[in-house]
Short mmCIF file of C-alpha atoms in Angstrom, two decimals:
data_model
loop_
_atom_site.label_atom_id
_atom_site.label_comp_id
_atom_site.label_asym_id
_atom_site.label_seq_id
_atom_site.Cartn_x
_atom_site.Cartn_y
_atom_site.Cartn_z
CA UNK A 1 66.90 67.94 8.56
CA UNK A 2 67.87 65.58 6.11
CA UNK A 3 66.85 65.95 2.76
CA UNK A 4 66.77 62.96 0.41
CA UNK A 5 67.27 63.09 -3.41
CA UNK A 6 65.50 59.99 -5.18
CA UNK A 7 67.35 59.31 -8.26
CA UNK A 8 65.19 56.97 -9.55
CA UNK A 9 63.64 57.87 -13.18
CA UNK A 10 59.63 58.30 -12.80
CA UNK A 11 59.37 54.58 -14.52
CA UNK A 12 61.35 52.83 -11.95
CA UNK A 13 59.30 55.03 -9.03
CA UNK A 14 55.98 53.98 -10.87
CA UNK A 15 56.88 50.30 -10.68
CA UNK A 16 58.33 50.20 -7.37
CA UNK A 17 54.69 51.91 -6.03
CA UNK A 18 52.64 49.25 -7.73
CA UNK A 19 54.93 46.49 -6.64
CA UNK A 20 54.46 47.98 -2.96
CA UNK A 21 50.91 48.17 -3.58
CA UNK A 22 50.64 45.09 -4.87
CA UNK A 23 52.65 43.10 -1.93
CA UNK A 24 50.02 45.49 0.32
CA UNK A 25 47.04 43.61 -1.33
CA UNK A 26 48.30 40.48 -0.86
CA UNK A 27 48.68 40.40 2.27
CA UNK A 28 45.03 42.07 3.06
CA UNK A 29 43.47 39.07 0.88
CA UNK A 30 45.79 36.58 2.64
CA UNK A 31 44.53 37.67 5.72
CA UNK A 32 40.83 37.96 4.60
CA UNK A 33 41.48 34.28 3.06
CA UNK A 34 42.65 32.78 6.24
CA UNK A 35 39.62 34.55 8.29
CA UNK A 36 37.50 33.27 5.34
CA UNK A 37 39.31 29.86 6.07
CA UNK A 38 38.82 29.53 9.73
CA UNK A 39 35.03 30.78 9.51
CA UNK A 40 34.07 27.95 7.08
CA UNK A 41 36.11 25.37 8.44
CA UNK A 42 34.91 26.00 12.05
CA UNK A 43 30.79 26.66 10.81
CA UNK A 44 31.17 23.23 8.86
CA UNK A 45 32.50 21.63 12.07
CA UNK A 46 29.47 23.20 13.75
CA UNK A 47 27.18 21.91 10.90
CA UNK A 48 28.92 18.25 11.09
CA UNK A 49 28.12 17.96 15.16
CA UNK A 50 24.74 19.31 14.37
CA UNK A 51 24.53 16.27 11.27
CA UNK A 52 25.78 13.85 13.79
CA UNK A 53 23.06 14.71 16.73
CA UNK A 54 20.16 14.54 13.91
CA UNK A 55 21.71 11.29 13.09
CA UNK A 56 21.48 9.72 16.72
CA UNK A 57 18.43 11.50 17.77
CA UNK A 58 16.65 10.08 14.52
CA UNK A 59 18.57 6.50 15.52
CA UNK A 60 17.45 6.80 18.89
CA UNK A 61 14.07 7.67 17.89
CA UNK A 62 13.29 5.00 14.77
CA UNK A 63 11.73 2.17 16.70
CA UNK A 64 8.96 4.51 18.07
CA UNK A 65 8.41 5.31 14.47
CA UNK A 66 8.21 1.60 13.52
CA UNK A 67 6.21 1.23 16.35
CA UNK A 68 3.73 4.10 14.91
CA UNK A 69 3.77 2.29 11.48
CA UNK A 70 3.17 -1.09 12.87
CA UNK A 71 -0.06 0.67 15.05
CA UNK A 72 -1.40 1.82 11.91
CA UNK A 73 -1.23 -1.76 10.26
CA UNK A 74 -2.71 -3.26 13.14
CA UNK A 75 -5.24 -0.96 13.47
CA UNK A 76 -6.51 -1.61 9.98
CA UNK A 77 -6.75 -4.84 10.58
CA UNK A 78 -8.59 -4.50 13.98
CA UNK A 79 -11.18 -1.98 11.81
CA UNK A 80 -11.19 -4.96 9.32
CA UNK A 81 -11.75 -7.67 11.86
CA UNK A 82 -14.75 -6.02 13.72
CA UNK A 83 -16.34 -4.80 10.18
CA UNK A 84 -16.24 -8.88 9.63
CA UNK A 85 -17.45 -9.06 12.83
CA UNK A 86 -20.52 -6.85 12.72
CA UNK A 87 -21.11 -8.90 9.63
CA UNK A 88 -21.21 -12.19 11.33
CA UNK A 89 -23.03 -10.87 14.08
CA UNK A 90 -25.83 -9.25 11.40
CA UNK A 91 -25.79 -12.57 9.84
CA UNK A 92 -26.47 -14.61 13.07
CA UNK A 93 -29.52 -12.84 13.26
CA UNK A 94 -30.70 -14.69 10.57
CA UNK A 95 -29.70 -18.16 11.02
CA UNK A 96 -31.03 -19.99 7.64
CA UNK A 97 -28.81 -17.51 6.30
CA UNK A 98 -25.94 -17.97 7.99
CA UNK A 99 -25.90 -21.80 7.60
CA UNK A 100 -27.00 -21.39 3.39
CA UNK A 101 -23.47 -19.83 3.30
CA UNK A 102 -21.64 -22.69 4.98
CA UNK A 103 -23.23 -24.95 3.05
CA UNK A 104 -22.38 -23.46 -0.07
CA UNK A 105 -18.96 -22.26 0.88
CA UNK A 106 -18.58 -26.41 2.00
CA UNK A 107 -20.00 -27.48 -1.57
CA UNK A 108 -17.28 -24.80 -3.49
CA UNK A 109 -14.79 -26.48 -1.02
CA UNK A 110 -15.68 -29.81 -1.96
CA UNK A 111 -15.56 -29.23 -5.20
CA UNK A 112 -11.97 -28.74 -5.18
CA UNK A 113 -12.28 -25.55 -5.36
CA UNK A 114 -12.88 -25.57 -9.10
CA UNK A 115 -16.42 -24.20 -9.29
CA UNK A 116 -16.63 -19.83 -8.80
CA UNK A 117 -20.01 -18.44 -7.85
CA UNK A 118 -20.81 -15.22 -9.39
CA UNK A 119 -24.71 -14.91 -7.91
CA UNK A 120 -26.41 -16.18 -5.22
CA UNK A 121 -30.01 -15.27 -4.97
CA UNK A 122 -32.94 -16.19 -2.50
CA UNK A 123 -36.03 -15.86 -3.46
CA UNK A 124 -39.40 -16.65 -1.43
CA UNK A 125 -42.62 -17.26 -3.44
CA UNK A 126 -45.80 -18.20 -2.52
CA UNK A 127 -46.57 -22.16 -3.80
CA UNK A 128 -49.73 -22.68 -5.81
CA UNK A 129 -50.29 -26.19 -4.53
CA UNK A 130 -49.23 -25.43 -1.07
CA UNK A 131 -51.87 -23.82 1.48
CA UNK A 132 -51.79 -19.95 1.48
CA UNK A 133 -49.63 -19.49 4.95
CA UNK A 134 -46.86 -21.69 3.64
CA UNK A 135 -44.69 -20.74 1.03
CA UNK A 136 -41.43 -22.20 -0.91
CA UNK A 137 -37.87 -20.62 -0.57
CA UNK A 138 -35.63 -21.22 -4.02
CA UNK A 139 -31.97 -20.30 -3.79
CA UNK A 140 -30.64 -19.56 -7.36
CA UNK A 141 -27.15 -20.06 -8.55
CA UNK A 142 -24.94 -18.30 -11.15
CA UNK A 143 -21.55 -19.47 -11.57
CA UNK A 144 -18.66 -21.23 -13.67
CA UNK A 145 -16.79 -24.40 -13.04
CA UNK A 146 -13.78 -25.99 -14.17
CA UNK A 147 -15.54 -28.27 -16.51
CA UNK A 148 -18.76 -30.69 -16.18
CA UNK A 149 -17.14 -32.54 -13.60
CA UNK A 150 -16.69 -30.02 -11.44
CA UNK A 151 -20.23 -28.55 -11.77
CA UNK A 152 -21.88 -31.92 -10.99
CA UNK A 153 -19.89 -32.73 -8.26
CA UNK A 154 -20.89 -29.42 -6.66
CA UNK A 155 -24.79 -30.32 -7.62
CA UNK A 156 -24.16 -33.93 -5.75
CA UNK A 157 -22.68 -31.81 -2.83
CA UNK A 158 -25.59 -29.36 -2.68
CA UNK A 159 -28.21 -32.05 -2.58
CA UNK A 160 -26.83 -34.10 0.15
CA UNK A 161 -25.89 -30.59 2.14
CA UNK A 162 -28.86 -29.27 2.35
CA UNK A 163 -32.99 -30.71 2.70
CA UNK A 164 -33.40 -29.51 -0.68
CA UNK A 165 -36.22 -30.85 -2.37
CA UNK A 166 -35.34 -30.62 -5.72
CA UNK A 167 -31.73 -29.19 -7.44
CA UNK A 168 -32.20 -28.42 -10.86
CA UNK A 169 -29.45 -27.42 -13.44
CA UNK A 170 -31.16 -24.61 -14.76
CA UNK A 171 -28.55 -23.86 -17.85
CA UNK A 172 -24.94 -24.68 -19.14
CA UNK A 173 -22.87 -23.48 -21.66
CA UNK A 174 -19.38 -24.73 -22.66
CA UNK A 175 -16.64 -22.68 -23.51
CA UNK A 176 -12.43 -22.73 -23.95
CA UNK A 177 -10.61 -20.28 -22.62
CA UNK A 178 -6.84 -20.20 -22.68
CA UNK A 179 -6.76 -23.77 -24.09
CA UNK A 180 -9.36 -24.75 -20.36
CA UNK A 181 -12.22 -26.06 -20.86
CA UNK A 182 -15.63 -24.31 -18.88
CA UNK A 183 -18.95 -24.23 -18.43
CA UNK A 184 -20.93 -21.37 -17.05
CA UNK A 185 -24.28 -23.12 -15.17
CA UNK A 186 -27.41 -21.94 -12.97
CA UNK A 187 -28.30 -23.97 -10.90
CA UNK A 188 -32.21 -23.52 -9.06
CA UNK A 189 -32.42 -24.76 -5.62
CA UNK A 190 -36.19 -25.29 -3.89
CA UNK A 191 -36.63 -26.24 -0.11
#
């Protein structure tokens, strides 16, 4: 057996353990570092291909979505078009009715456009002259127009529109607003 004598002084022994200890450590966390390294690099790889499928599935899949978005618009306005409808179709029921609106939508039109209604109101009353079956209708009119000129020309229109046997301005009032000149009128209506 061989015996060895270490002549190192218990300072030098000391460092040379730490140092050994030391280049020990290193290489464990080296190692750990590189496993650490490969791990991460190969999950985000993984995570990337996975990013990349999401991306060409939800490519793929984007005009059914637009087509879903476009349904719902459209079938708003379907559910808007038959409300309308259902309106019309009430309305035809009563055909005076019906054709009062067209005539006064025409007269607004005719107008230029310049004369807003804010009330339209028919009324049937019994006549005091007339005999007791029959019995007068009078349509009354709230509304403001883009001056006198406006107003009148949508009295002229209502007059020749309609059988009307009298149209009657019942009020007006002239105002400014924003440097524009209005009047607010009523207008009664019998036939």
């Amino acid at each position: 057996m061989k015996n060895s004598l270490n002549l190192m002084s218990l300072s030098a022994r000391r460092r040379e353990c730490i140092r050994t200890r030391l280049r020990q450590w290193g290489r464990v966390l080296t190692a750990v570092f590189a496993l650490v390294a490969v791990v991460t690099t190969e999950r985000y790889i993984e995570h990337r291909s996975i990013a990349h499928q999401q991306i060409a599935l939800e490519s793929k899949y984007e005009p059914v979505t637009e087509l879903k978005k476009a349904n719902k618009h459209l079938a708003s306005q379907i559910a808007l078009i038959r409300a309308e409808e259902q309106f019309v179709l009430a309305l035809s029921e009563r055909e005076p009715t019906v054709t009062l609106l067209g005539v006064i939508s025409t007269a607004v039109a005719d107008g230029g456009s310049h004369v807003f209604l804010k009330k339209i109101e028919l009324n049937n009353m019994a006549s005091e002259s007339a005999p007791q079956n029959e019995s007068s209708t009078i349509l009354e009119l709230v509304g403001t127009g883009d001056g006198g000129a406006a107003v009148n020309q949508f009295v002229k229109t209502m007059q020749t529109s309609l059988p009307f046997a009298k149209v009657d301005i019942t009020s007006t009032q002239d105002y400014r607003l924003k440097q524009q000149s209005l009047q607010d009128f009523s207008l009664q209506c019998n036939f």
